[in-house]
Each structure stands twice: as structure tokens, then as C-alpha cells.
Short mmCIF file of C-alpha atoms (C1' of nucleotides) in Angstrom, two decimals:
data_model
loop_
_atom_site.label_atom_id
_atom_site.label_comp_id
_atom_site.label_asym_id
_atom_site.label_seq_id
_atom_site.Cartn_x
_atom_site.Cartn_y
_atom_site.Cartn_z
CA MET A 519 64.83 64.53 -48.37
CA ALA A 520 61.77 64.38 -46.20
CA GLU A 521 61.57 60.74 -47.04
CA GLN A 522 65.26 60.32 -46.34
CA ALA A 523 64.66 61.72 -42.87
CA GLU A 524 61.78 59.30 -42.55
CA THR A 525 63.98 56.43 -43.57
CA LEU A 526 66.60 57.42 -41.07
CA ARG A 527 64.11 57.97 -38.30
CA ARG A 528 62.68 54.52 -38.46
CA THR A 529 64.91 51.62 -39.23
CA PRO A 530 62.67 48.90 -40.60
CA LEU A 531 61.27 46.51 -38.06
CA SER A 532 62.69 43.02 -37.79
CA ARG A 533 62.21 40.13 -35.45
CA ASP A 534 65.65 40.68 -34.05
CA ARG A 535 65.18 44.39 -33.50
CA ILE A 536 61.89 43.70 -31.75
CA MET A 537 63.47 41.14 -29.45
CA ARG A 538 66.31 43.41 -28.50
CA ALA A 539 63.96 46.32 -27.87
CA ALA A 540 61.76 44.09 -25.73
CA VAL A 541 64.71 42.97 -23.65
CA ALA A 542 65.83 46.56 -23.18
CA LEU A 543 62.34 47.63 -22.21
CA ALA A 544 61.97 44.79 -19.71
CA ASP A 545 65.38 45.65 -18.28
CA ALA A 546 64.30 49.25 -17.85
CA THR A 547 60.74 48.93 -16.63
CA GLY A 548 60.18 45.36 -15.52
CA LEU A 549 58.40 42.45 -17.10
CA GLU A 550 54.89 43.26 -15.96
CA SER A 551 54.91 46.63 -17.65
CA LEU A 552 56.08 45.20 -20.95
CA SER A 553 53.08 45.19 -23.27
CA MET A 554 52.82 44.88 -27.00
CA ARG A 555 51.44 48.42 -27.14
CA ASN A 556 54.23 49.69 -24.98
CA LEU A 557 56.89 47.98 -26.99
CA ALA A 558 55.39 49.17 -30.26
CA GLN A 559 55.36 52.76 -29.09
CA ASN A 560 58.95 52.36 -28.01
CA LEU A 561 59.80 51.30 -31.56
CA GLY A 562 57.83 54.16 -33.09
CA VAL A 563 55.32 51.83 -34.63
CA VAL A 564 51.70 50.84 -34.24
CA PRO A 565 51.06 47.77 -32.02
CA MET A 566 49.81 45.50 -34.78
CA ALA A 567 53.01 46.02 -36.74
CA LEU A 568 54.77 43.71 -34.31
CA TYR A 569 52.54 40.85 -35.33
CA LYS A 570 54.09 40.78 -38.77
CA HIS A 571 57.28 39.51 -37.13
CA VAL A 572 56.11 37.78 -33.96
CA ALA A 573 53.15 35.44 -33.74
CA ASN A 574 52.03 36.54 -30.28
CA LYS A 575 53.30 37.67 -26.93
CA ASP A 576 54.36 34.21 -25.82
CA GLU A 577 56.62 33.95 -28.82
CA LEU A 578 57.99 37.36 -27.93
CA LEU A 579 58.85 36.08 -24.46
CA ASP A 580 60.52 33.01 -25.94
CA GLY A 581 62.59 35.23 -28.18
CA MET A 582 63.60 37.39 -25.25
CA ILE A 583 64.70 34.31 -23.34
CA ASP A 584 66.79 33.28 -26.33
CA VAL A 585 68.46 36.67 -26.36
CA VAL A 586 69.31 36.31 -22.69
CA VAL A 587 70.56 32.73 -22.97
CA GLY A 588 72.63 33.79 -25.96
CA GLU A 589 74.52 36.21 -23.76
CA ILE A 590 75.96 33.44 -21.62
CA ASP A 591 79.68 33.00 -22.27
CA PRO A 592 80.62 30.14 -24.56
CA LEU A 593 82.34 27.09 -23.17
CA VAL A 594 85.94 27.65 -22.22
CA PRO A 595 87.93 24.90 -23.91
CA ASP A 596 90.59 22.81 -22.17
CA ALA A 597 89.24 23.07 -18.68
CA GLY A 598 88.19 20.29 -16.38
CA TRP A 599 84.45 19.72 -16.22
CA LYS A 600 84.18 21.32 -12.83
CA GLN A 601 85.95 24.49 -13.85
CA ALA A 602 84.02 24.65 -17.09
CA VAL A 603 80.65 24.18 -15.44
CA ARG A 604 81.48 26.63 -12.72
CA ALA A 605 82.63 29.33 -15.12
CA ARG A 606 79.64 28.92 -17.36
CA ILE A 607 77.15 29.08 -14.54
CA LEU A 608 78.77 32.13 -13.03
CA SER A 609 78.56 33.75 -16.44
CA ALA A 610 74.89 32.85 -16.60
CA ARG A 611 74.45 34.48 -13.25
CA GLN A 612 76.06 37.68 -14.45
CA VAL A 613 73.72 37.69 -17.42
CA LEU A 614 70.69 37.31 -15.19
CA LEU A 615 71.85 40.15 -12.99
CA ARG A 616 71.52 42.32 -16.07
CA HIS A 617 68.07 40.92 -16.81
CA PRO A 618 66.33 40.40 -13.49
CA TRP A 619 62.99 39.69 -15.17
CA ALA A 620 64.38 36.62 -16.92
CA PRO A 621 63.81 34.00 -14.20
CA LEU A 622 60.12 34.83 -14.05
CA ALA A 623 59.90 34.84 -17.84
CA ILE A 624 61.64 31.50 -18.02
CA GLU A 625 59.47 29.95 -15.40
CA SER A 626 56.28 31.29 -16.94
CA ARG A 627 57.04 29.72 -20.31
CA ASN A 628 56.96 25.98 -20.46
CA MET A 629 58.83 24.84 -23.49
CA ALA A 630 62.52 25.14 -23.94
CA THR A 631 63.65 27.56 -26.59
CA PRO A 632 66.31 26.45 -29.09
CA ALA A 633 69.01 28.57 -27.47
CA ALA A 634 68.18 27.19 -24.04
CA LEU A 635 68.24 23.65 -25.38
CA ALA A 636 71.60 24.27 -26.97
CA TYR A 637 72.94 25.60 -23.71
CA LEU A 638 71.66 22.68 -21.67
CA ASN A 639 72.91 20.29 -24.30
CA SER A 640 76.42 21.64 -24.15
CA MET A 641 76.31 21.52 -20.36
CA VAL A 642 75.44 17.84 -20.48
CA GLY A 643 78.21 17.42 -23.01
CA THR A 644 80.68 18.89 -20.54
CA PHE A 645 79.69 16.35 -17.92
CA ARG A 646 79.88 13.50 -20.40
CA ALA A 647 83.32 14.60 -21.58
CA GLY A 648 84.36 14.68 -17.93
CA GLY A 649 83.66 10.98 -17.64
CA PHE A 650 80.12 11.05 -16.27
CA SER A 651 77.73 8.29 -17.22
CA ALA A 652 74.64 9.51 -19.06
CA ASP A 653 72.65 8.46 -16.04
CA LEU A 654 74.73 10.46 -13.61
CA ALA A 655 74.77 13.44 -15.95
CA HIS A 656 71.01 13.29 -16.04
CA HIS A 657 70.61 13.31 -12.29
CA VAL A 658 73.19 15.98 -11.87
CA MET A 659 71.40 18.27 -14.28
CA HIS A 660 68.34 17.91 -12.10
CA ALA A 661 70.35 18.48 -8.98
CA MET A 662 71.71 21.74 -10.27
CA GLY A 663 68.21 22.82 -11.21
CA SER A 664 67.73 26.46 -11.98
CA ARG A 665 71.25 27.24 -10.86
CA ILE A 666 72.37 25.95 -14.21
CA LEU A 667 70.77 29.00 -15.78
CA GLY A 668 72.29 31.35 -13.23
CA PHE A 669 69.48 31.78 -10.80
CA SER A 670 68.18 29.80 -7.93
CA GLN A 671 64.68 30.82 -7.06
CA GLU A 672 65.47 33.09 -4.18
CA LEU A 673 61.86 32.82 -3.03
CA PHE A 674 61.47 36.41 -1.95
CA ASP A 675 64.06 38.30 -3.78
CA ALA A 676 64.44 42.04 -3.72
CA SER A 677 66.31 42.02 -7.01
CA ARG A 678 63.20 40.75 -8.76
CA ASN A 679 61.84 44.28 -8.42
CA ALA A 680 64.97 45.79 -9.83
CA GLY A 681 63.53 47.18 -13.04
CA ARG A 682 60.27 48.19 -11.50
CA THR A 683 61.37 51.43 -9.96
CA GLY A 684 64.29 52.01 -12.27
CA PRO A 685 67.77 50.61 -11.91
CA THR A 686 69.04 53.86 -10.42
CA ASP A 687 67.11 53.20 -7.23
CA PRO A 688 69.20 50.74 -5.21
CA ALA A 689 66.44 49.69 -2.79
CA PRO A 690 67.56 50.75 0.67
CA PRO A 691 68.35 47.63 2.72
CA ALA A 692 65.37 48.05 5.03
CA PRO A 693 66.12 46.45 8.39
CA LEU A 694 63.79 43.72 9.61
CA PRO A 695 60.96 45.47 11.52
CA PRO A 696 61.17 44.56 15.20
CA GLU A 697 57.74 42.93 15.45
CA VAL A 698 58.66 40.67 12.56
CA ALA A 699 62.00 39.88 14.16
CA ALA A 700 60.14 38.94 17.33
CA ARG A 701 57.81 36.56 15.54
CA PHE A 702 60.56 34.90 13.54
CA PRO A 703 63.61 34.96 15.75
CA HIS A 704 65.59 32.44 13.73
CA LEU A 705 65.21 34.53 10.60
CA ALA A 706 66.19 37.63 12.53
CA GLU A 707 69.25 35.85 13.78
CA ILE A 708 70.58 34.67 10.44
CA ALA A 709 69.67 38.02 8.92
CA THR A 710 72.18 39.74 11.11
CA ALA A 711 74.66 36.92 11.44
CA ALA A 712 76.19 37.02 7.98
CA SER A 713 78.28 40.01 7.16
CA HIS A 714 76.98 40.73 3.70
CA ASP A 715 75.47 43.61 1.83
CA ASP A 716 72.42 42.89 -0.29
CA ALA A 717 68.81 42.00 0.43
CA SER A 718 67.06 38.69 -0.09
CA VAL A 719 64.78 36.50 1.97
CA VAL A 720 65.89 38.39 5.00
CA GLY A 721 65.54 42.13 4.82
CA GLN A 722 69.08 42.61 6.01
CA GLY A 723 72.51 42.37 4.51
CA CYS A 724 73.43 39.30 2.50
CA ASP A 725 76.00 38.93 -0.26
CA ASP A 726 74.08 37.20 -3.00
CA GLN A 727 77.19 36.45 -4.98
CA PHE A 728 78.73 34.69 -2.01
CA GLU A 729 75.56 32.71 -1.36
CA PHE A 730 75.31 31.72 -4.97
CA GLU A 731 78.86 30.42 -5.09
CA PHE A 732 78.47 28.73 -1.74
CA ALA A 733 75.49 26.75 -2.98
CA LEU A 734 77.04 26.11 -6.35
CA ASP A 735 80.20 24.73 -4.82
CA LEU A 736 78.28 22.68 -2.32
CA LEU A 737 76.58 21.02 -5.24
CA LEU A 738 79.66 20.72 -7.42
CA ASP A 739 81.68 19.18 -4.61
CA GLY A 740 78.95 16.69 -3.86
CA ILE A 741 78.78 15.86 -7.55
CA GLU A 742 82.53 15.46 -7.78
CA ARG A 743 82.47 13.07 -4.86
CA LEU A 744 79.78 10.99 -6.51
CA GLN A 745 81.62 10.82 -9.77
CA GLN A 746 84.98 9.99 -8.23
CA GLN A 747 83.59 7.10 -6.26
CA GLY A 748 82.12 5.67 -9.44
CA TRP A 749 78.47 6.41 -9.16
CA THR A 750 75.90 3.92 -10.36
CA SER A 751 72.15 4.04 -9.90
CA PHE A 752 72.22 1.38 -7.25
CA SER A 753 75.04 2.58 -5.11
CA ALA A 754 74.58 6.22 -4.81
CA PRO A 755 71.68 8.31 -3.68
CA ALA A 756 73.11 9.31 -0.38
CA ARG A 757 70.13 7.95 1.47
CA ARG A 758 71.17 4.42 0.63
CA ALA A 759 74.91 4.68 0.86
CA PRO A 760 75.77 7.36 3.39
CA ASP A 761 79.48 7.79 3.10
CA SER A 762 81.67 7.24 6.10
CA HIS A 763 82.56 10.06 8.44
CA MET B 412 11.45 29.75 3.09
CA ALA B 413 12.52 31.38 -0.11
CA GLU B 414 14.94 33.37 1.91
CA GLN B 415 16.02 30.24 3.74
CA ALA B 416 16.86 28.67 0.39
CA GLU B 417 18.71 31.85 -0.46
CA THR B 418 20.63 31.62 2.77
CA LEU B 419 21.53 28.02 2.11
CA ARG B 420 22.43 28.62 -1.48
CA ARG B 421 25.01 31.22 -0.75
CA THR B 422 27.09 30.92 2.34
CA PRO B 423 28.32 34.41 3.12
CA LEU B 424 31.61 35.37 1.62
CA SER B 425 34.71 35.49 3.76
CA ARG B 426 38.37 35.99 3.14
CA ASP B 427 39.02 32.39 3.95
CA ARG B 428 36.30 31.07 1.69
CA ILE B 429 37.62 33.24 -1.12
CA MET B 430 41.15 31.96 -0.68
CA ARG B 431 40.10 28.34 -0.67
CA ALA B 432 37.91 28.82 -3.72
CA ALA B 433 40.78 30.54 -5.50
CA VAL B 434 43.15 27.69 -4.72
CA ALA B 435 40.61 25.16 -5.94
CA LEU B 436 40.02 27.13 -9.11
CA ALA B 437 43.74 27.45 -9.80
CA ASP B 438 44.17 23.74 -9.16
CA ALA B 439 41.43 23.00 -11.64
CA THR B 440 42.09 25.47 -14.43
CA GLY B 441 45.57 26.86 -13.96
CA LEU B 442 46.86 30.15 -12.67
CA GLU B 443 46.57 32.15 -15.85
CA SER B 444 42.86 31.53 -16.13
CA LEU B 445 42.20 32.60 -12.57
CA SER B 446 40.64 36.05 -12.73
CA MET B 447 38.69 38.04 -10.19
CA ARG B 448 35.65 37.82 -12.44
CA ASN B 449 36.10 34.10 -12.86
CA LEU B 450 36.52 33.50 -9.17
CA ALA B 451 33.53 35.68 -8.32
CA GLN B 452 31.31 33.77 -10.71
CA ASN B 453 32.54 30.56 -9.17
CA LEU B 454 31.41 31.85 -5.78
CA GLY B 455 28.04 32.98 -7.12
CA VAL B 456 28.83 36.59 -6.52
CA VAL B 457 29.58 39.75 -8.45
CA PRO B 458 33.30 40.51 -9.02
CA MET B 459 33.43 43.62 -6.88
CA ALA B 460 32.11 41.69 -3.89
CA LEU B 461 35.54 40.10 -3.52
CA TYR B 462 37.09 43.49 -2.89
CA LYS B 463 35.26 43.77 0.42
CA HIS B 464 37.49 40.97 1.70
CA VAL B 465 40.63 41.21 -0.41
CA ALA B 466 42.42 44.43 -1.28
CA ASN B 467 43.45 43.39 -4.78
CA LYS B 468 44.58 40.45 -6.84
CA ASP B 469 48.12 40.48 -5.48
CA GLU B 470 46.76 40.07 -1.99
CA LEU B 471 44.64 37.22 -3.29
CA LEU B 472 47.77 35.51 -4.59
CA ASP B 473 49.53 36.03 -1.29
CA GLY B 474 46.60 34.45 0.51
CA MET B 475 46.64 31.51 -1.86
CA ILE B 476 50.33 31.00 -1.18
CA ASP B 477 49.61 31.04 2.54
CA VAL B 478 46.98 28.35 2.07
CA VAL B 479 49.48 26.20 0.22
CA VAL B 480 52.30 26.75 2.69
CA GLY B 481 49.87 25.95 5.49
CA GLU B 482 49.38 22.50 4.03
CA ILE B 483 52.99 21.51 4.61
CA ASP B 484 53.27 18.98 7.42
CA PRO B 485 54.34 20.36 10.80
CA LEU B 486 57.75 19.58 12.17
CA VAL B 487 58.17 16.05 13.38
CA PRO B 488 59.55 16.28 16.92
CA ASP B 489 62.46 14.22 18.18
CA ALA B 490 64.18 13.70 14.87
CA GLY B 491 67.68 14.66 13.89
CA TRP B 492 67.94 17.84 11.85
CA LYS B 493 68.59 15.94 8.68
CA GLN B 494 65.59 13.69 9.03
CA ALA B 495 63.41 16.59 10.07
CA VAL B 496 64.45 18.77 7.15
CA ARG B 497 64.14 15.94 4.70
CA ALA B 498 60.67 14.95 5.86
CA ARG B 499 59.41 18.51 5.81
CA ILE B 500 60.73 19.23 2.36
CA LEU B 501 59.30 16.04 0.95
CA SER B 502 55.98 17.04 2.45
CA ALA B 503 56.30 20.44 0.81
CA ARG B 504 56.92 18.69 -2.44
CA GLN B 505 53.75 16.63 -2.08
CA VAL B 506 51.81 19.81 -1.42
CA LEU B 507 53.17 21.44 -4.55
CA LEU B 508 52.27 18.41 -6.61
CA ARG B 509 48.70 19.14 -5.64
CA HIS B 510 49.09 22.80 -6.55
CA PRO B 511 51.30 22.97 -9.62
CA TRP B 512 50.60 26.68 -10.10
CA ALA B 513 52.18 27.54 -6.76
CA PRO B 514 55.84 27.86 -7.83
CA LEU B 515 54.94 30.43 -10.44
CA ALA B 516 52.71 32.27 -8.00
CA ILE B 517 55.45 32.27 -5.39
CA GLU B 518 58.04 33.51 -7.81
CA SER B 519 55.79 36.22 -9.20
CA ARG B 520 55.16 37.70 -5.76
CA ASN B 521 58.09 39.33 -4.08
CA MET B 522 57.40 39.60 -0.41
CA ALA B 523 57.19 36.70 1.93
CA THR B 524 53.77 35.97 3.36
CA PRO B 525 53.44 35.35 7.10
CA ALA B 526 52.90 31.63 6.67
CA ALA B 527 55.95 31.36 4.43
CA LEU B 528 58.04 33.32 6.91
CA ALA B 529 56.88 31.05 9.71
CA TYR B 530 57.82 28.02 7.67
CA LEU B 531 61.26 29.33 6.80
CA ASN B 532 61.77 30.43 10.37
CA SER B 533 61.05 26.98 11.74
CA MET B 534 63.36 25.48 9.13
CA VAL B 535 66.19 27.71 10.30
CA GLY B 536 65.28 26.74 13.85
CA THR B 537 65.75 23.09 12.96
CA PHE B 538 69.25 23.76 11.69
CA ARG B 539 70.10 25.84 14.73
CA ALA B 540 68.83 23.14 17.07
CA GLY B 541 70.98 20.68 15.15
CA GLY B 542 74.05 22.62 16.14
CA PHE B 543 74.51 24.84 13.11
CA SER B 544 75.98 28.28 13.55
CA ALA B 545 73.67 31.08 12.48
CA ASP B 546 76.09 31.80 9.69
CA LEU B 547 76.07 28.27 8.37
CA ALA B 548 72.31 28.04 8.72
CA HIS B 549 72.05 31.18 6.64
CA HIS B 550 74.19 29.86 3.82
CA VAL B 551 72.52 26.53 3.90
CA MET B 552 69.10 28.09 3.49
CA HIS B 553 70.41 29.76 0.37
CA ALA B 554 71.96 26.55 -0.82
CA MET B 555 68.69 24.69 -0.58
CA GLY B 556 66.97 27.49 -2.44
CA SER B 557 63.53 26.76 -3.77
CA ARG B 558 63.87 23.12 -2.83
CA ILE B 559 63.04 24.18 0.69
CA LEU B 560 59.53 24.94 -0.52
CA GLY B 561 59.26 21.66 -2.37
CA PHE B 562 60.08 22.69 -5.87
CA SER B 563 63.26 23.27 -7.74
CA GLN B 564 62.67 25.34 -10.81
CA GLU B 565 62.57 22.56 -13.30
CA LEU B 566 63.08 25.09 -16.10
CA PHE B 567 60.82 23.47 -18.62
CA ASP B 568 58.47 21.39 -16.67
CA ALA B 569 55.53 19.57 -18.13
CA SER B 570 53.76 19.52 -14.78
CA ARG B 571 53.49 23.29 -14.87
CA ASN B 572 50.74 22.82 -17.42
CA ALA B 573 48.95 20.29 -15.31
CA GLY B 574 45.85 22.32 -14.55
CA ARG B 575 45.66 23.87 -17.96
CA THR B 576 44.07 21.00 -19.77
CA GLY B 577 42.51 19.42 -16.75
CA PRO B 578 44.15 17.02 -14.31
CA THR B 579 42.54 14.02 -16.00
CA ASP B 580 44.75 14.47 -19.03
CA PRO B 581 48.09 12.92 -18.12
CA ALA B 582 50.11 14.52 -20.93
CA PRO B 583 51.38 11.65 -23.07
CA PRO B 584 55.17 11.42 -22.64
CA ALA B 585 55.94 12.62 -26.15
CA PRO B 586 59.26 11.22 -27.33
CA LEU B 587 61.96 13.67 -28.35
CA PRO B 588 61.41 14.42 -32.06
CA PRO B 589 64.31 13.01 -34.09
CA GLU B 590 65.48 16.31 -35.57
CA VAL B 591 65.69 17.74 -32.06
CA ALA B 592 67.56 14.67 -30.87
CA ALA B 593 70.00 15.16 -33.69
CA ARG B 594 70.67 18.78 -32.83
CA PHE B 595 71.07 18.09 -29.11
CA PRO B 596 72.58 14.64 -28.87
CA HIS B 597 73.58 14.93 -25.23
CA LEU B 598 70.04 15.76 -24.22
CA ALA B 599 68.76 12.89 -26.30
CA GLU B 600 71.19 10.58 -24.60
CA ILE B 601 70.32 11.43 -21.03
CA ALA B 602 66.65 11.49 -21.97
CA THR B 603 66.75 7.81 -22.75
CA ALA B 604 69.43 6.79 -20.29
CA ALA B 605 67.46 7.01 -17.08
CA SER B 606 64.72 4.47 -16.63
CA HIS B 607 62.04 6.75 -15.31
CA ASP B 608 58.50 7.66 -16.18
CA ASP B 609 57.60 11.33 -16.22
CA ALA B 610 58.42 14.29 -18.42
CA SER B 611 60.60 17.25 -17.63
CA VAL B 612 63.36 19.10 -19.42
CA VAL B 613 63.77 16.10 -21.63
CA GLY B 614 60.63 14.97 -23.38
CA GLN B 615 61.20 11.41 -22.31
CA GLY B 616 60.78 9.38 -19.18
CA CYS B 617 62.16 10.72 -15.91
CA ASP B 618 61.07 9.98 -12.37
CA ASP B 619 60.69 13.43 -10.86
CA GLN B 620 60.39 12.08 -7.35
CA PHE B 621 63.69 10.26 -7.71
CA GLU B 622 65.40 13.32 -9.15
CA PHE B 623 64.04 15.49 -6.40
CA GLU B 624 65.32 13.20 -3.68
CA PHE B 625 68.61 12.74 -5.47
CA ALA B 626 69.24 16.47 -5.51
CA LEU B 627 67.91 16.95 -2.01
CA ASP B 628 70.19 14.28 -0.61
CA LEU B 629 73.15 15.58 -2.56
CA LEU B 630 72.63 18.88 -0.83
CA LEU B 631 71.86 17.47 2.59
CA ASP B 632 74.92 15.23 2.51
CA GLY B 633 77.13 18.11 1.49
CA ILE B 634 75.63 20.19 4.28
CA GLU B 635 76.15 17.43 6.80
CA ARG B 636 79.77 17.17 5.80
CA LEU B 637 80.24 20.90 6.26
CA GLN B 638 78.64 20.91 9.64
CA GLN B 639 80.52 17.86 10.91
CA GLN B 640 83.86 19.29 9.98
CA GLY B 641 83.04 22.43 11.95
CA TRP B 642 82.27 24.93 9.29
CA THR B 643 83.35 28.54 9.67
CA SER B 644 83.18 31.32 7.10
CA PHE B 645 86.90 31.20 6.50
CA SER B 646 87.46 27.53 6.20
CA ALA B 647 84.64 26.27 4.16
CA PRO B 648 83.39 27.24 0.76
CA ALA B 649 84.59 24.21 -1.08
CA ARG B 650 86.53 26.34 -3.50
CA ARG B 651 88.99 27.24 -0.79
CA ALA B 652 89.22 24.02 1.15
CA PRO B 653 88.48 21.11 -1.13
CA ASP B 654 88.29 18.13 1.13
CA SER B 655 90.53 15.20 0.55
CA HIS B 656 89.46 12.27 -1.58
"C1'" DT C 971 9.25 50.93 18.13
"C1'" DA C 972 11.95 54.08 15.44
"C1'" DC C 973 16.31 55.28 13.98
"C1'" DC C 974 20.70 55.06 11.93
"C1'" DG C 975 25.57 53.54 11.25
"C1'" DT C 976 27.91 50.16 9.12
"C1'" DA C 977 29.23 45.73 6.80
"C1'" DG C 978 28.81 43.65 2.71
"C1'" DG C 979 26.85 42.74 -1.94
"C1'" DT C 980 25.70 45.33 -6.66
"C1'" DG C 981 26.08 47.98 -11.12
"C1'" DT C 982 28.34 50.85 -14.00
"C1'" DA C 983 32.26 52.56 -16.02
"C1'" DC C 984 37.23 53.39 -17.18
"C1'" DG C 985 41.52 52.39 -19.02
"C1'" DC C 986 44.44 48.85 -19.92
"C1'" DC C 987 45.52 44.41 -22.34
"C1'" DG C 988 46.23 40.91 -26.49
"C1'" DT C 989 45.01 40.41 -31.03
"C1'" DA C 990 41.53 39.40 -35.28
"C1'" DC C 991 40.65 41.49 -39.55
"C1'" DA C 992 40.36 44.62 -43.28
"C1'" DC C 993 42.97 47.96 -45.34
"C1'" DC C 994 46.69 50.71 -47.42
"C1'" DT C 995 51.30 51.42 -49.57
"C1'" DG C 996 55.73 50.87 -51.42
"C1'" DT C 997 58.86 47.57 -53.81
"C1'" DC C 998 60.23 44.53 -57.16
"C1'" DA C 999 59.70 40.63 -60.72
"C1'" DA C 1000 57.76 39.68 -65.03
"C1'" DT D 1388 53.08 48.57 -66.90
"C1'" DT D 1389 51.25 45.59 -63.77
"C1'" DG D 1390 50.24 42.89 -60.11
"C1'" DA D 1391 51.70 40.13 -56.15
"C1'" DC D 1392 53.28 40.53 -51.81
"C1'" DA D 1393 55.76 42.12 -47.57
"C1'" DG D 1394 55.01 45.06 -44.09
"C1'" DG D 1395 52.92 49.02 -41.61
"C1'" DT D 1396 47.97 50.99 -40.20
"C1'" DG D 1397 43.24 51.63 -38.08
"C1'" DT D 1398 39.44 49.92 -36.03
"C1'" DA D 1399 37.23 46.96 -33.08
"C1'" DC D 1400 36.22 43.21 -29.70
"C1'" DG D 1401 36.24 40.79 -25.58
"C1'" DG D 1402 38.60 40.26 -21.23
"C1'" DC D 1403 41.07 42.09 -17.46
"C1'" DG D 1404 41.66 44.70 -12.65
"C1'" DT D 1405 39.35 47.85 -10.04
"C1'" DA D 1406 37.43 52.92 -8.68
"C1'" DC D 1407 33.21 54.68 -7.19
"C1'" DA D 1408 28.52 55.36 -6.16
"C1'" DC D 1409 24.79 52.83 -4.72
"C1'" DC D 1410 21.66 49.72 -2.27
"C1'" DT D 1411 20.21 46.74 1.45
"C1'" DA D 1412 19.90 44.21 5.64
"C1'" DC D 1413 21.08 44.01 10.34
"C1'" DG D 1414 22.48 45.25 15.25
"C1'" DG D 1415 22.75 48.67 18.80
"C1'" DT D 1416 20.76 52.45 20.87
"C1'" DA D 1417 16.98 55.91 22.26
#
DNA sequence: TACCGTAGGTGTACGCCGTACACCTGTCAA
DNA sequence: TTGACAGGTGTACGGCGTACACCTACGGTA
């Protein structure tokens, strides 16, 4: 029975269990305090045990990214490309709000993981099915950039710290200190102009969700316009063919 | 004279000299192989000497970011907002091509450095001077996202490795392996569709400069349209008021 | 000229990290 | 019964950031 207790106490390790534990740990304590030793302890196991399932820490990170990407909602069928892309990207954003360490992890790795490739592939497929040329789909993927994965490089983003002090600590929206406001009046102005509620580049209120959708729609509308006027490489980049106003 | 030689051999340390050496070292060998010990050796000095001028490694990174941001061309006077913004961002992009480690450094830090704040502030000022409301300027800054600093989160970007193997090694544009192409046909298609020459998310040819300008102009044109039709919070996000085609 | 405070470089040491490598142990096929 | 092998263990190494005590050279004052 002692050994039964043992068996119950520690489910055997597996690559999948490691990945999920790593994601949970990063969610809870932030990416920079996720170490192999840490993670092993969390799993009730000695550090080197992990290496029987994961080649090294980089592979661990790749696996974590795959877990995150796998949480993005599947394609909704029977929707126009614009609706489909919009829904998927907003889902990706929700996923990343649960895993604020993911953008940094993604950017620090340099090869695409299979799950990420599959996601990008199906996104391209959506554009192609919507009547986009391969060329236009290509450029459009670049234009969307990181927004396709639900984040957009907020530059100096309070939410990046989310896990660091524990998710229960909602980071008081510190107002812009006056001497800073004086040195950067334009920033001070836009910081107070928008009636929002979260913190980003400006220390003040700003509704990230609103900003995200604003930018996303700005892009999607521009893309729609390109596609509807029959984009080809030689007619389109706005620089060359500014449309009439 | 021995001491003269000494004096010549080692210019005294200074915060500025440290920052410039750090940037050069990161340019040459990549961010992940930049350590305090490494940098100290490079400066002919013992590691702890650096700490007389720099509080810790995070502050070093902040200083490096300031150096990079400081290299962005100043505002060109007497240009329309669109030209001014475009020129500045393309300059930022050139700077980041010289310092491929910078996006990761920027994303890994979470507070804005003074130089970055000054840059963002003057960018907002350009929009304001161009007749944008503070509100619209705010949203537009978010919409541009990391592109404002000359990069755009390429997700899986070959150039991120640039320094790692030395800048003289131009990373042969490895073609997409066939089994990958088979699993992700849409990616394979757009990889070969565009007639470009560098590597990014797709292993194949792709002119990053073209893509960058394509996306930048897509955004700028969308922004121009918003501003010209007198944007206000309640009329604009494209979702609510799709313009007529 | 003698002194001393201080700025700035040095040396040692600590506790983390990732992980190589040898080892043990329990399970299952033959 | 045995022996291969999958999977967990223990030890150890080199590298990291950096705390802390130390030394040393110089500039200002008496």
C-alpha cells in the first residue's frame, strides 16, 4: 500500500505533462523564473528527469508555445474571410491574455513550431479561399504581423509583468509622474485623452481590447479594400497608387 | 612611459563607453552571448568594474536600447505628417537592421527608456501637428504598434539569428523541405509566389523591405482615410462604420 | 608638504542556471 | 530466469549575475 500511495502521489512523467506544468508555472510566476530545476521541483522530480522527455530548455519553450497555439479556437466554418480571420485573431488574443509570457517566448525562439505552422497555414488558407491571390495573401500575412498570433508588440506593456508579482495583483494604474508629463507633453496628452482603463505605453488608462480591435480593423479594412479593387503587385502598394479621396 | 602606455592602452571606463561596447558586442555575437563578464573582458577590465557605472544588467540593456533609439534619424521638418512618419519609421527600420538583437531586447524590458519616450512623444507630436485629435493619435500609435520602432514581430525571423553565427554568414535561403510543404500547402504556395529574396516565416525568398513598406503603407493609408473623414470615437472603428466601396 | 575622502578598478565568493554523465531500479519480452 | 531498456537519480562542471570587502590613485584642503 505504501507503493500504491507512491504511485498515486506521482503520476509518471510525460512530455505532455511537463509541457502543461511548464505553461502553468510560467503563467503563475513569469517566464524568467521558469527554470528546469524549478519546474522539476514543481513536478516532484529531480531536474535531470525532465531530460528524458525534453532535449533541452529550448525544446521545452517550443513545446510551451505549441500548447498555447493549440488553445486558439479552430476555424469557424461558413464565414467570410474577414469574419473568420477576425474571430480567430481575437481568440488568439484571448489565449495570450491567459499566457502573458508567450509573446516573449515566441519572439525569443526562431523557428516555427508545428502547431504554429499549422495555424499560419490555415490562416493563409482562409485568405486564399476568400479569393486572395497567393501574392496578396503573402503580403497580407506580413502586414498583420504579430497581430495574427494575438499580440502586437506593445513596446512597453504592463501586462508583460502580469505573472511576475502574481495574477492577483492588478498593477495599480500609476498616473504619469508630472515631470515625465512635462518632458513628453504629447504622450501626456494622449494618455489622458482616451477614456480607457488599462495601462500600456502610457501609464494611464487605455482599453487594450479596444486598441487591439481598432488596429485589427484598420488593417482588415485596408486589406479588404486592396482585395476588392483587384490587387496585383504592380498596382497596389499605396505609395504608388494612392486611392482617390 | 610605462604608465603612459598603460594610460593609452585603457581609456577610462564610462557609462557611455560601456553602452557602446555592449551594442557592438551584441551586434557581433548576438544578445544571448552578451554577458557582463564577456563585456568586461572586451573592455579589458574585470567584470565588477562595470558595476561602478551601471547598476545591473537590466540597466545595461536599457542603455543599449537608448543607444539604438538615438540612432533613428531626427524629424524632417516641413513635411506632411504622412511623409514625416513614413521617413522616420523607415529610418528606424534601417537602424534595427544594424542591430538585429534590439527587438528582443526591447520586448524583454518593460519600461520605456527616456530616449524611447522622446521618440514616441515626437511621433505623437507629428500626428497632432497634422491635425489629428489626441484620441485618434492615441489609437493610431497602438495601430502602428512595433512598426513605429522599425520592426514588426516577424514571428519566425531568420534575421534574428544574424549576429549568432557572425554577420558574414548570410544564411543560405534554405528551401522549404518537401514534407513540410506537403503538410502546409498554403505556406508553401505563398513562399514561392512572391518574387523576393530574403527569408522569414517562409523558408523561401521574400523581400523584407518590400513587406515592411507594404504593411506600413497599408496602415498609413487606412489612418489617412480615418483622419480625412473626420474620425471621432463614435463614428470610426471600421467595424461600426464600414466605408462604402 | 602631509593628509584624507572619494571615485573607480580588483578579487573572492555565493547561489543560481543548464546540462553531461554515470548510475540505479523496476518492468516486460524471451 | 534473465537481460535489455525506459525512466528516475546524484554528482559535478562551467557559466551566469552580482554582493562585499579591498586596494589604489588623485584632488582638495590644512
